[in-house]
Amino acid sequence: MLFAIEEINNSTDLLPGISLGYKLFDTCGSIARSVRVALALANGNEAEFVQSETPCTRPAQVQAVIGETSSSPCMAIATVIGPFHIPLISHFATCACLSDKTKYPSFLRTIPSDYYQSRALAQLVKHFGWTWVGAIRTNDDYGNNGMATFTETAQQLGICLEYSVSFFRTDPPDKLQKIIDIIKASTSRVIVTFLSHMDLDVLMYKLSYYNLTGYQWVGSEGWIFDSQTAEMDQHHILDGAIGLAIPKAHVSGMREFILDVKPLNTSGNDMLKEFWEALFSCKFNQSKSSAENQRECTGHEDLSGLQHSFTDMSLMPIFNNVYKGVYAVAHALHNILGCNETCNYKVQLDPFTILQHIRKINFKTKQGHDVYFNENGDPPAKYEIINWQPGENGIVEFVTVGLYDASLPPDKQLSLQNKSLIWTQSLKQVPVSICNEKCPPGTRKVLQKGKPVCCYDCIRCAEGEISNITDSITCVKCPPEFWSNERRDACVKKEAEFLSYEEMMGALLTAASLFGTCMTAVVAFIFFRYRKTPIVRANNSELSFLLLFSLTLCFLCSLTFIGRPSEWSCMLRHTTFGITFVLCISCVLGKTMVVLMAFRASLPGSNVMKWFGPTQQRLSVLVFTLIQLLICILWLTISPPFPFKNFKVTKDKIIFECALGSTLGFWAVLGYIGVLATFCFILAFLARKLPDNFNEAKFITFSMLIFCAVWITFIPAYVSSPGKFSVAVEIFAILASSFGLLICIFIPKCYIILLRPEKNTKKNMMGKGGPKTF
């Protein structure tokens, strides 16, 4: 501050002909002393301002206050002098609460608010993937407000605090011991701190006693670039620490000015003399009776050869903030007084006017630093990211490894040079500090009861669900045509299931169908070969050939049920099946009626065969079949069967099947077949005890019994069978009933034709005691 005032007073460009006066007050970090001094200044007391050469020529009224260093004293001072509109410009008070202009209307600062620092620290922690951290803060406004903002931002970024404790350097030892115990019991390896360097020194002493090393420390600007703290860390507790610092700055002439300070030449400054005595371990004006064995200070000791933070300029960033604060006041006065080559001395100065002008100033220092304040009295927020790295002779070096600029877009605010970082215990790899290992793809996070959101269990995704990112909070359901793979990290296309020719069941059913077709063809060939024999000609050979033809179609229609369903195959399979079976049953029904009519015709005086001759038999078959054809046409017109992908039967497969369209149509087709089969069975059953030469009714009865039994059992089996098995059940029912009709009706006749030809005679057919073979 003295350097800046002297520079301004010697300047011909800024406040020409005007000298700034000052007075120094030491609050010793005490809020009570801060309030006392503030009240004195506001009342006009303690206003004996001093300058280096000549006394003030104008009344010594306070126009502005530079300071204080800490946030809590600043709050106290700003509360007292705020109503008087006296500007208070702090160089190191960072509490975000001081930006509240309703409470602190006259407060400004040249250091960024912790509003930005807290968020920057949270982003820094997030950048390195630390989601499980501990937090320690100073129990004052600086620590409590800064940590509150950090905690809020950390929660938004998914960072959890395992513990958050506070203390003050004057707290009793047992409180510090509790903090040590908490750190020792914790599982987090990163500790975020909002501490002043004085509080950290007290904590570090306790940590050194227990040799608590290996923790990654993340610090605020309160201690991260403090060289005295680094010198005191003999046990390497803070090795590899990383944090935010005020950007490095250089004020030309500052070092030379400080090294040129001579306490004997500075009148009225007892504080400098006291500092000089501590610096060189000597005493001014030591009395002879003094028992202390210390040399006497001359005031001409050489500062340049001294290794001390006062001379190595490690505090230059803070010096620069003070420098900018003094210049801000000077520029405001320059504007108010309308200075050009000279200033207007007649302008009446008052603190409120000065405060208004300070808020509006915008200038560059001689180093090129921009100085201005936003509506909250804060400067632009820029920080350097500092990493403690071991240097030569074990001296810690504060290495700049990145920058944070709050004025940039959110994704560009933080820039880091990860390769140049050194971590705790000189590690090259980023330390890990998480409550749980990350959940791999294929799992989802489930919070552990009673613990923060960062502590969770990894639960495997359910079947049909996946997660393809790390730490997924939900599992996503696969689309209907897809299913989760074994690892549950990708959806794979479901296997299409339908009764195909390639699989064993499809091949066997195809073989059975072709075998039935060939068997029917052989029987038809035999019947055609022996078509003039009595056994073939008996009971309308025309119906027999039509029945064989319909049985061939029945065997072949089962093939339409095998293979991938398509629009045409779905419509064809049920309609073909319905029509061919009705044709088949109609033929059997015709043969049954022929048996009954033939018996009636054998009775004396009966001419019933005249009413049920070949023409009537053909007509009955045609009518019965046309009825089924009409049902099928109506079914196909109103709501035909269609290919359908069934996702409900099995989870991991798509069942390709034919939806019935109209369920009523399907059961109408099946019901009509059932009605004809039942009617045929009843007629055949009634004719089973007719004389021997009309004994074919017994074989029709037996074939119809098999037919009805197959289709009665088909209904529950079809309804309960899943997927392709329902198709297999339907095919089996078709083949079984077809084989039943073929074997029961035609095989006995083939037996006589081929193996017992002597019985295939008209005499045998007409005889009363003929064999019971047909």
Tab-separated table of N, CA, C and O in Angstrom, residues 368-447:
chain	number	residue	atom	x	y	z
A	368	GLY	N	-0.481	-3.906	-17.107
A	368	GLY	CA	-1.465	-4.341	-18.090
A	368	GLY	C	-2.642	-5.098	-17.503
A	368	GLY	O	-3.430	-5.692	-18.246
A	369	HIS	N	-2.789	-5.095	-16.172
A	369	HIS	CA	-3.902	-5.786	-15.539
A	369	HIS	C	-5.148	-4.897	-15.565
A	369	HIS	O	-5.094	-3.732	-15.165
A	370	ASP	N	-6.277	-5.492	-16.024
A	370	ASP	CA	-7.547	-4.760	-16.035
A	370	ASP	C	-8.115	-4.680	-14.621
A	370	ASP	O	-8.118	-5.671	-13.887
A	371	VAL	N	-8.595	-3.498	-14.277
A	371	VAL	CA	-9.206	-3.293	-12.959
A	371	VAL	C	-10.608	-2.722	-13.168
A	371	VAL	O	-10.772	-1.632	-13.723
A	372	TYR	N	-11.605	-3.479	-12.745
A	372	TYR	CA	-12.998	-3.026	-12.760
A	372	TYR	C	-13.798	-3.921	-11.821
A	372	TYR	O	-13.336	-4.987	-11.405
A	373	PHE	N	-14.998	-3.492	-11.477
A	373	PHE	CA	-15.843	-4.234	-10.538
A	373	PHE	C	-17.204	-4.478	-11.184
A	373	PHE	O	-17.704	-3.624	-11.927
A	374	ASN	N	-17.794	-5.638	-10.872
A	374	ASN	CA	-19.156	-5.907	-11.361
A	374	ASN	C	-20.172	-5.286	-10.406
A	374	ASN	O	-19.807	-4.564	-9.464
A	375	GLU	N	-21.435	-5.590	-10.646
A	375	GLU	CA	-22.483	-4.961	-9.833
A	375	GLU	C	-22.402	-5.352	-8.360
A	375	GLU	O	-22.960	-4.668	-7.492
A	376	ASN	N	-21.709	-6.462	-8.051
A	376	ASN	CA	-21.560	-6.898	-6.656
A	376	ASN	C	-20.247	-6.415	-6.037
A	376	ASN	O	-19.935	-6.786	-4.901
A	377	GLY	N	-19.495	-5.613	-6.797
A	377	GLY	CA	-18.219	-5.123	-6.279
A	377	GLY	C	-17.104	-6.143	-6.380
A	377	GLY	O	-16.085	-6.013	-5.688
A	378	ASP	N	-17.279	-7.152	-7.238
A	378	ASP	CA	-16.268	-8.208	-7.383
A	378	ASP	C	-15.513	-8.036	-8.691
A	378	ASP	O	-16.077	-7.614	-9.706
A	379	PRO	N	-14.240	-8.442	-8.719
A	379	PRO	CA	-13.470	-8.408	-9.959
A	379	PRO	C	-13.745	-9.672	-10.767
A	379	PRO	O	-14.406	-10.593	-10.284
A	380	PRO	N	-13.255	-9.732	-12.016
A	380	PRO	CA	-13.411	-10.978	-12.783
A	380	PRO	C	-12.700	-12.132	-12.085
A	380	PRO	O	-11.634	-11.958	-11.487
A	381	ALA	N	-13.318	-13.324	-12.148
A	381	ALA	CA	-12.793	-14.489	-11.412
A	381	ALA	C	-11.843	-15.292	-12.295
A	381	ALA	O	-12.270	-15.946	-13.250
A	382	LYS	N	-10.559	-15.211	-11.952
A	382	LYS	CA	-9.547	-16.014	-12.632
A	382	LYS	C	-8.621	-16.608	-11.582
A	382	LYS	O	-8.247	-15.921	-10.626
A	383	TYR	N	-8.306	-17.889	-11.759
A	383	TYR	CA	-7.432	-18.567	-10.808
A	383	TYR	C	-6.380	-19.375	-11.560
A	383	TYR	O	-6.628	-19.861	-12.674
A	384	GLU	N	-5.238	-19.506	-10.910
A	384	GLU	CA	-4.253	-20.480	-11.371
A	384	GLU	C	-4.426	-21.755	-10.545
A	384	GLU	O	-4.758	-21.687	-9.363
A	385	ILE	N	-4.224	-22.889	-11.184
A	385	ILE	CA	-4.289	-24.172	-10.471
A	385	ILE	C	-2.860	-24.550	-10.106
A	385	ILE	O	-2.010	-24.739	-10.987
A	386	ILE	N	-2.622	-24.631	-8.813
A	386	ILE	CA	-1.279	-24.846	-8.285
A	386	ILE	C	-1.117	-26.291	-7.824
A	386	ILE	O	-2.021	-26.859	-7.214
A	387	ASN	N	0.028	-26.872	-8.122
A	387	ASN	CA	0.363	-28.225	-7.681
A	387	ASN	C	1.679	-28.186	-6.905
A	387	ASN	O	2.670	-27.638	-7.382
A	388	TRP	N	1.646	-28.733	-5.685
A	388	TRP	CA	2.865	-28.791	-4.880
A	388	TRP	C	3.748	-29.920	-5.412
A	388	TRP	O	3.378	-31.097	-5.359
A	389	GLN	N	4.931	-29.553	-5.878
A	389	GLN	CA	5.854	-30.547	-6.433
A	389	GLN	C	7.205	-30.418	-5.749
A	389	GLN	O	7.658	-29.307	-5.455
A	390	PRO	N	7.859	-31.562	-5.483
A	390	PRO	CA	9.170	-31.518	-4.815
A	390	PRO	C	10.226	-30.878	-5.713
A	390	PRO	O	10.338	-31.204	-6.894
A	391	GLY	N	10.941	-29.942	-5.147
A	391	GLY	CA	12.020	-29.293	-5.896
A	391	GLY	C	13.376	-29.716	-5.361
A	391	GLY	O	13.519	-30.741	-4.681
A	392	GLU	N	14.362	-28.939	-5.691
A	392	GLU	CA	15.723	-29.241	-5.221
A	392	GLU	C	15.824	-29.013	-3.717
A	392	GLU	O	15.194	-28.127	-3.159
A	393	ASN	N	16.626	-29.840	-3.096
A	393	ASN	CA	16.882	-29.752	-1.648
A	393	ASN	C	15.603	-29.907	-0.814
A	393	ASN	O	15.517	-29.412	0.306
A	394	GLY	N	14.606	-30.571	-1.400
A	394	GLY	CA	13.381	-30.842	-0.661
A	394	GLY	C	12.460	-29.655	-0.516
A	394	GLY	O	11.483	-29.722	0.229
A	395	ILE	N	12.760	-28.569	-1.200
A	395	ILE	CA	11.912	-27.371	-1.123
A	395	ILE	C	10.730	-27.534	-2.081
A	395	ILE	O	10.902	-27.901	-3.247
A	396	VAL	N	9.545	-27.262	-1.570
A	396	VAL	CA	8.334	-27.415	-2.382
A	396	VAL	C	8.258	-26.294	-3.417
A	396	VAL	O	8.506	-25.115	-3.107
A	397	GLU	N	7.922	-26.665	-4.631
A	397	GLU	CA	7.698	-25.685	-5.697
A	397	GLU	C	6.210	-25.608	-6.012
A	397	GLU	O	5.539	-26.630	-6.119
A	398	PHE	N	5.737	-24.381	-6.149
A	398	PHE	CA	4.339	-24.162	-6.521
A	398	PHE	C	4.261	-24.069	-8.045
A	398	PHE	O	4.520	-23.017	-8.627
A	399	VAL	N	3.896	-25.194	-8.668
A	399	VAL	CA	3.901	-25.274	-10.126
A	399	VAL	C	2.486	-25.017	-10.649
A	399	VAL	O	1.524	-25.653	-10.210
A	400	THR	N	2.380	-24.092	-11.583
A	400	THR	CA	1.080	-23.817	-12.218
A	400	THR	C	0.797	-24.904	-13.248
A	400	THR	O	1.556	-25.075	-14.207
A	401	VAL	N	-0.301	-25.640	-13.048
A	401	VAL	CA	-0.645	-26.763	-13.944
A	401	VAL	C	-1.952	-26.529	-14.686
A	401	VAL	O	-2.416	-27.395	-15.424
A	402	GLY	N	-2.548	-25.372	-14.504
A	402	GLY	CA	-3.804	-25.112	-15.200
A	402	GLY	C	-4.360	-23.759	-14.842
A	402	GLY	O	-3.797	-23.013	-14.027
A	403	LEU	N	-5.479	-23.438	-15.467
A	403	LEU	CA	-6.134	-22.154	-15.249
A	403	LEU	C	-7.636	-22.359	-15.118
A	403	LEU	O	-8.193	-23.322	-15.660
A	404	TYR	N	-8.266	-21.438	-14.405
A	404	TYR	CA	-9.731	-21.420	-14.321
A	404	TYR	C	-10.187	-19.997	-14.577
A	404	TYR	O	-9.772	-19.067	-13.888
A	405	ASP	N	-11.051	-19.847	-15.580
A	405	ASP	CA	-11.566	-18.517	-15.941
A	405	ASP	C	-13.090	-18.597	-15.993
A	405	ASP	O	-13.666	-19.213	-16.890
A	406	ALA	N	-13.731	-17.963	-15.014
A	406	ALA	CA	-15.197	-18.047	-14.905
A	406	ALA	C	-15.906	-17.285	-16.013
A	406	ALA	O	-17.112	-17.483	-16.218
A	407	SER	N	-15.188	-16.437	-16.736
A	407	SER	CA	-15.828	-15.654	-17.789
A	407	SER	C	-16.024	-16.460	-19.071
A	407	SER	O	-16.766	-16.032	-19.962
A	408	LEU	N	-15.379	-17.622	-19.178
A	408	LEU	CA	-15.491	-18.461	-20.372
A	408	LEU	C	-16.727	-19.352	-20.295
A	408	LEU	O	-17.320	-19.502	-19.225
A	409	PRO	N	-17.128	-19.964	-21.418
A	409	PRO	CA	-18.243	-20.926	-21.375
A	409	PRO	C	-17.939	-22.068	-20.411
A	409	PRO	O	-16.767	-22.400	-20.183
A	410	PRO	N	-18.973	-22.681	-19.820
A	410	PRO	CA	-18.760	-23.709	-18.781
A	410	PRO	C	-17.804	-24.834	-19.181
A	410	PRO	O	-17.022	-25.297	-18.353
A	411	ASP	N	-17.850	-25.262	-20.437
A	411	ASP	CA	-16.998	-26.391	-20.832
A	411	ASP	C	-15.553	-25.981	-21.086
A	411	ASP	O	-14.689	-26.839	-21.305
A	412	LYS	N	-15.264	-24.665	-21.042
A	412	LYS	CA	-13.899	-24.199	-21.298
A	412	LYS	C	-13.304	-23.456	-20.107
A	412	LYS	O	-12.182	-22.953	-20.190
A	413	GLN	N	-14.046	-23.400	-19.021
A	413	GLN	CA	-13.554	-22.650	-17.861
A	413	GLN	C	-12.315	-23.288	-17.247
A	413	GLN	O	-11.391	-22.591	-16.829
A	414	LEU	N	-12.272	-24.595	-17.204
A	414	LEU	CA	-11.180	-25.318	-16.551
A	414	LEU	C	-10.248	-25.900	-17.605
A	414	LEU	O	-10.677	-26.651	-18.486
A	415	SER	N	-8.969	-25.560	-17.533
A	415	SER	CA	-7.969	-26.153	-18.438
A	415	SER	C	-6.802	-26.643	-17.594
A	415	SER	O	-6.291	-25.919	-16.735
A	416	LEU	N	-6.408	-27.894	-17.837
A	416	LEU	CA	-5.378	-28.536	-17.009
A	416	LEU	C	-4.321	-29.208	-17.879
A	416	LEU	O	-4.622	-29.692	-18.975
A	417	GLN	N	-3.105	-29.261	-17.345
A	417	GLN	CA	-2.020	-30.003	-17.981
A	417	GLN	C	-1.762	-31.248	-17.128
A	417	GLN	O	-0.923	-31.242	-16.226
A	418	ASN	N	-2.519	-32.296	-17.406
A	418	ASN	CA	-2.477	-33.488	-16.547
A	418	ASN	C	-1.099	-34.149	-16.503
A	418	ASN	O	-0.716	-34.754	-15.506
A	419	LYS	N	-0.344	-34.044	-17.591
A	419	LYS	CA	0.944	-34.746	-17.652
A	419	LYS	C	1.965	-34.187	-16.667
A	419	LYS	O	2.876	-34.891	-16.248
A	420	SER	N	1.817	-32.938	-16.312
A	420	SER	CA	2.812	-32.309	-15.434
A	420	SER	C	2.454	-32.424	-13.961
A	420	SER	O	3.169	-31.911	-13.110
A	421	LEU	N	1.364	-33.122	-13.631
A	421	LEU	CA	0.917	-33.218	-12.239
A	421	LEU	C	1.700	-34.279	-11.473
A	421	LEU	O	2.038	-35.339	-12.005
A	422	ILE	N	1.973	-33.981	-10.222
A	422	ILE	CA	2.548	-34.963	-9.290
A	422	ILE	C	1.614	-35.034	-8.090
A	422	ILE	O	1.246	-34.006	-7.507
A	423	TRP	N	1.257	-36.257	-7.707
A	423	TRP	CA	0.260	-36.447	-6.663
A	423	TRP	C	0.915	-36.798	-5.338
A	423	TRP	O	2.139	-36.830	-5.229
A	424	THR	N	0.079	-37.068	-4.355
A	424	THR	CA	0.575	-37.425	-3.029
A	424	THR	C	1.523	-38.614	-3.104
A	424	THR	O	1.347	-39.525	-3.919
A	425	GLN	N	2.551	-38.576	-2.254
A	425	GLN	CA	3.595	-39.610	-2.226
A	425	GLN	C	4.292	-39.737	-3.587
A	425	GLN	O	4.747	-40.812	-3.971
A	426	SER	N	4.341	-38.602	-4.315
A	426	SER	CA	5.049	-38.506	-5.605
A	426	SER	C	4.517	-39.466	-6.658
A	426	SER	O	5.244	-39.895	-7.559
A	427	LEU	N	3.244	-39.819	-6.551
A	427	LEU	CA	2.649	-40.711	-7.547
A	427	LEU	C	2.426	-39.961	-8.859
A	427	LEU	O	2.186	-38.757	-8.877
A	428	LYS	N	2.503	-40.700	-9.965
A	428	LYS	CA	2.262	-40.110	-11.283
A	428	LYS	C	0.817	-40.312	-11.748
A	428	LYS	O	0.339	-39.601	-12.615
A	429	GLN	N	0.161	-41.315	-11.161
A	429	GLN	CA	-1.215	-41.598	-11.551
A	429	GLN	C	-2.195	-40.886	-10.623
A	429	GLN	O	-1.910	-40.675	-9.443
A	430	VAL	N	-3.334	-40.537	-11.177
A	430	VAL	CA	-4.366	-39.830	-10.392
A	430	VAL	C	-4.868	-40.742	-9.280
A	430	VAL	O	-5.258	-41.887	-9.541
A	431	PRO	N	-4.853	-40.281	-8.031
A	431	PRO	CA	-5.390	-41.111	-6.938
A	431	PRO	C	-6.880	-41.399	-7.161
A	431	PRO	O	-7.582	-40.632	-7.817
A	432	VAL	N	-7.311	-42.497	-6.584
A	432	VAL	CA	-8.717	-42.889	-6.700
A	432	VAL	C	-9.407	-42.636	-5.368
A	432	VAL	O	-8.913	-43.040	-4.320
A	433	SER	N	-10.525	-41.953	-5.433
A	433	SER	CA	-11.301	-41.706	-4.215
A	433	SER	C	-12.783	-41.818	-4.548
A	433	SER	O	-13.433	-40.858	-4.941
A	434	ILE	N	-13.280	-43.026	-4.427
A	434	ILE	CA	-14.692	-43.305	-4.712
A	434	ILE	C	-15.241	-44.199	-3.616
A	434	ILE	O	-14.494	-44.963	-2.991
A	435	CYS	N	-16.537	-44.114	-3.393
A	435	CYS	CA	-17.166	-44.965	-2.381
A	435	CYS	C	-17.293	-46.396	-2.887
A	435	CYS	O	-17.134	-47.343	-2.143
A	436	ASN	N	-17.583	-46.523	-4.181
A	436	ASN	CA	-17.712	-47.841	-4.819
A	436	ASN	C	-16.998	-47.823	-6.144
A	436	ASN	O	-16.840	-46.771	-6.764
A	437	GLU	N	-16.581	-49.003	-6.588
A	437	GLU	CA	-16.082	-49.113	-7.946
A	437	GLU	C	-17.221	-48.797	-8.900
A	437	GLU	O	-18.387	-49.032	-8.604
A	438	LYS	N	-16.875	-48.264	-10.038
A	438	LYS	CA	-17.900	-47.910	-11.004
A	438	LYS	C	-18.646	-49.154	-11.474
A	438	LYS	O	-18.052	-50.215	-11.629
A	439	CYS	N	-19.930	-48.981	-11.678
A	439	CYS	CA	-20.747	-50.098	-12.179
A	439	CYS	C	-20.474	-50.291	-13.671
A	439	CYS	O	-20.630	-49.348	-14.455
A	440	PRO	N	-20.051	-51.483	-14.068
A	440	PRO	CA	-19.735	-51.716	-15.483
A	440	PRO	C	-21.010	-51.760	-16.324
A	440	PRO	O	-22.117	-51.893	-15.787
A	441	PRO	N	-20.871	-51.654	-17.635
A	441	PRO	CA	-22.038	-51.841	-18.505
A	441	PRO	C	-22.696	-53.192	-18.236
A	441	PRO	O	-22.012	-54.178	-17.955
A	442	GLY	N	-24.000	-53.215	-18.321
A	442	GLY	CA	-24.737	-54.439	-18.008
A	442	GLY	C	-25.292	-54.448	-16.601
A	442	GLY	O	-25.995	-55.373	-16.209
A	443	THR	N	-24.969	-53.389	-15.839
A	443	THR	CA	-25.484	-53.267	-14.467
A	443	THR	C	-26.057	-51.870	-14.279
A	443	THR	O	-25.853	-50.973	-15.093
A	444	ARG	N	-26.744	-51.695	-13.164
A	444	ARG	CA	-27.266	-50.378	-12.805
A	444	ARG	C	-26.996	-50.120	-11.331
A	444	ARG	O	-26.794	-51.050	-10.538
A	445	LYS	N	-26.980	-48.829	-10.991
A	445	LYS	CA	-26.685	-48.453	-9.616
A	445	LYS	C	-27.954	-48.518	-8.757
A	445	LYS	O	-28.998	-48.042	-9.166
A	446	VAL	N	-27.794	-49.094	-7.578
A	446	VAL	CA	-28.878	-49.107	-6.584
A	446	VAL	C	-28.302	-48.548	-5.293
A	446	VAL	O	-27.307	-49.070	-4.772
A	447	LEU	N	-28.887	-47.478	-4.812
A	447	LEU	CA	-28.342	-46.800	-3.642
A	447	LEU	C	-28.381	-47.699	-2.411
A	447	LEU	O	-29.325	-48.473	-2.222
